[in-house]
């Protein structure tokens, strides 16, 4: 973990209070490291825990963390015949993806970005991955939606 442990609180519904700590792991991904849930209503705790949207809490609380500031230029063999994606395009893709994957937006961010750019979803999914690799988007966790600006976008 990065050492920047930040407290957060949330009140997802009446009578429920959530608090804990969030920090970045070794890859720069925001993770909840401690969580306390209290309920003052007569609600079954199991049902309450299933209703909590922890991924949204992580996304909202990640704004409290210092941004990822290190950008490591990827190294490796050059790829064959395809043109490199321009930084201008990757910046536009990153900005569109951040807008569409923001808390409160419905699932399907890649599909909406694909419609905006007039490209297939699989192409846009690869563009989002390239934007992450080049620092326009922050790191992600497999199977989790959402995004944070990368160091090049916040600079």
C-alpha positions as semicolon CSV with decimal commas, in nm:
position;residue;x (nm);y (nm);z (nm)
1;X;0,000;0,000;0,000
2;X;0,113;0,355;-0,067
3;X;0,092;0,480;0,291
4;X;-0,154;0,761;0,215
5;X;-0,441;0,625;0,423
6;X;-0,744;0,857;0,408
7;X;-1,063;0,830;0,615
8;X;-1,401;0,845;0,442
9;X;-1,767;0,842;0,543
10;X;-2,090;0,779;0,357
11;X;-2,460;0,767;0,436
12;X;-2,603;0,552;0,156
13;X;-2,954;0,551;0,305
14;X;-3,144;0,676;0,610
15;X;-3,027;0,521;0,934
16;X;-2,709;0,377;0,782
17;X;-2,359;0,513;0,837
18;X;-2,050;0,378;0,663
19;X;-1,695;0,481;0,750
20;X;-1,350;0,348;0,687
21;X;-1,014;0,409;0,530
22;X;-0,909;0,409;0,165
23;X;-0,561;0,405;0,014
24;X;-0,380;0,313;-0,305
25;X;-0,230;-0,033;-0,346
26;X;0,113;-0,096;-0,501
27;X;-0,033;-0,051;-0,851
28;X;-0,203;0,279;-0,766
29;X;-0,557;0,137;-0,750
30;X;-0,784;0,285;-0,479
31;X;-0,889;0,016;-0,228
32;X;-1,089;0,022;0,095
33;X;-0,862;-0,109;0,374
34;X;-1,105;-0,074;0,665
35;X;-1,485;-0,054;0,670
36;X;-1,740;-0,003;0,948
37;X;-2,115;-0,018;0,886
38;X;-2,366;0,087;1,151
39;X;-2,741;0,080;1,123
40;X;-2,992;0,252;1,352
41;X;-3,299;0,104;1,187
42;X;-3,452;-0,242;1,225
43;X;-3,290;-0,371;0,904
44;X;-3,140;-0,717;0,864
45;X;-2,762;-0,658;0,833
46;X;-2,720;-0,918;0,557
47;X;-2,978;-0,744;0,337
48;X;-2,822;-0,408;0,414
49;X;-2,473;-0,524;0,316
50;X;-2,604;-0,660;-0,015
51;X;-2,757;-0,319;-0,094
52;X;-2,439;-0,123;-0,028
53;X;-2,262;-0,018;-0,347
54;X;-1,900;-0,040;-0,237
55;X;-1,765;0,020;-0,587
56;X;-1,940;0,360;-0,593
57;X;-1,802;0,439;-0,246
58;X;-1,450;0,353;-0,369
59;X;-1,491;0,576;-0,675
60;X;-1,625;0,870;-0,473
61;X;-1,371;0,826;-0,193
62;X;-1,081;0,793;-0,437
63;X;-1,117;1,166;-0,501
64;X;-0,991;1,218;-0,145
65;X;-0,662;1,042;-0,224
66;X;-0,365;1,217;-0,377
67;X;-0,356;1,152;-0,752
68;X;-0,121;0,897;-0,904
69;X;0,181;1,108;-0,996
70;X;0,426;0,857;-1,137
71;X;0,408;0,762;-1,500
72;X;0,632;0,484;-1,623
73;X;0,685;0,474;-1,996
74;X;0,606;0,124;-2,117
75;X;0,901;-0,058;-2,264
76;X;0,908;-0,363;-2,482
77;X;0,929;-0,473;-2,839
78;X;0,775;-0,252;-3,104
79;X;0,454;-0,387;-3,248
80;X;0,417;-0,456;-3,618
81;X;0,237;-0,268;-3,894
82;X;-0,024;-0,067;-3,704
83;X;0,005;0,302;-3,648
84;X;0,054;0,428;-3,294
85;X;-0,252;0,590;-3,139
86;X;-0,195;0,962;-3,098
87;X;-0,186;1,119;-2,753
88;X;-0,462;1,355;-2,868
89;X;-0,696;1,064;-2,944
90;X;-0,610;0,883;-2,619
91;X;-0,675;1,201;-2,421
92;X;-1,018;1,237;-2,585
93;X;-1,095;0,870;-2,516
94;X;-0,985;0,908;-2,152
95;X;-1,201;1,219;-2,100
96;X;-1,503;1,051;-2,261
97;X;-1,453;0,732;-2,057
98;X;-1,420;0,928;-1,731
99;X;-1,744;1,110;-1,810
100;X;-1,934;0,791;-1,898
101;X;-1,793;0,581;-1,609
102;X;-1,859;0,846;-1,343
103;X;-2,054;0,749;-1,031
104;X;-2,426;0,748;-1,098
105;X;-2,388;0,656;-1,465
106;X;-2,547;0,327;-1,577
107;X;-2,329;0,033;-1,685
108;X;-2,209;0,032;-2,045
109;X;-1,953;0,315;-2,050
110;X;-1,748;0,153;-2,328
111;X;-2,059;0,115;-2,545
112;X;-2,150;0,482;-2,504
113;X;-1,793;0,592;-2,582
114;X;-1,793;0,361;-2,887
115;X;-2,112;0,529;-3,012
116;X;-1,959;0,871;-2,954
117;X;-1,650;0,783;-3,160
118;X;-1,834;0,572;-3,416
119;X;-1,614;0,267;-3,353
120;X;-1,680;-0,092;-3,238
121;X;-1,683;-0,155;-2,863
122;X;-1,382;-0,388;-2,882
123;X;-1,177;-0,114;-3,050
124;X;-1,272;0,139;-2,782
125;X;-1,197;-0,117;-2,510
126;X;-0,842;-0,146;-2,653
127;X;-0,814;0,233;-2,673
128;X;-0,910;0,260;-2,304
129;X;-0,640;0,002;-2,222
130;X;-0,385;0,204;-2,423
131;X;-0,494;0,522;-2,246
132;X;-0,420;0,346;-1,914
133;X;-0,082;0,223;-2,037
134;X;0,021;0,571;-2,147
135;X;-0,095;0,743;-1,830
136;X;-0,413;0,917;-1,949
137;X;-0,625;0,698;-1,717
138;X;-0,534;0,569;-1,374
139;X;-0,488;0,199;-1,301
140;X;-0,788;-0,028;-1,277
141;X;-0,885;-0,351;-1,110
142;X;-0,998;-0,639;-1,331
143;X;-1,377;-0,675;-1,330
144;X;-1,437;-0,333;-1,173
145;X;-1,586;-0,052;-1,371
146;X;-1,496;0,309;-1,322
147;X;-1,183;0,511;-1,370
148;X;-0,968;0,787;-1,234
149;X;-0,767;1,041;-1,431
150;X;-0,410;0,932;-1,492
151;X;-0,102;1,141;-1,419
152;X;-0,082;1,280;-1,773
153;X;-0,444;1,397;-1,762
154;X;-0,407;1,568;-1,423
155;X;-0,074;1,735;-1,514
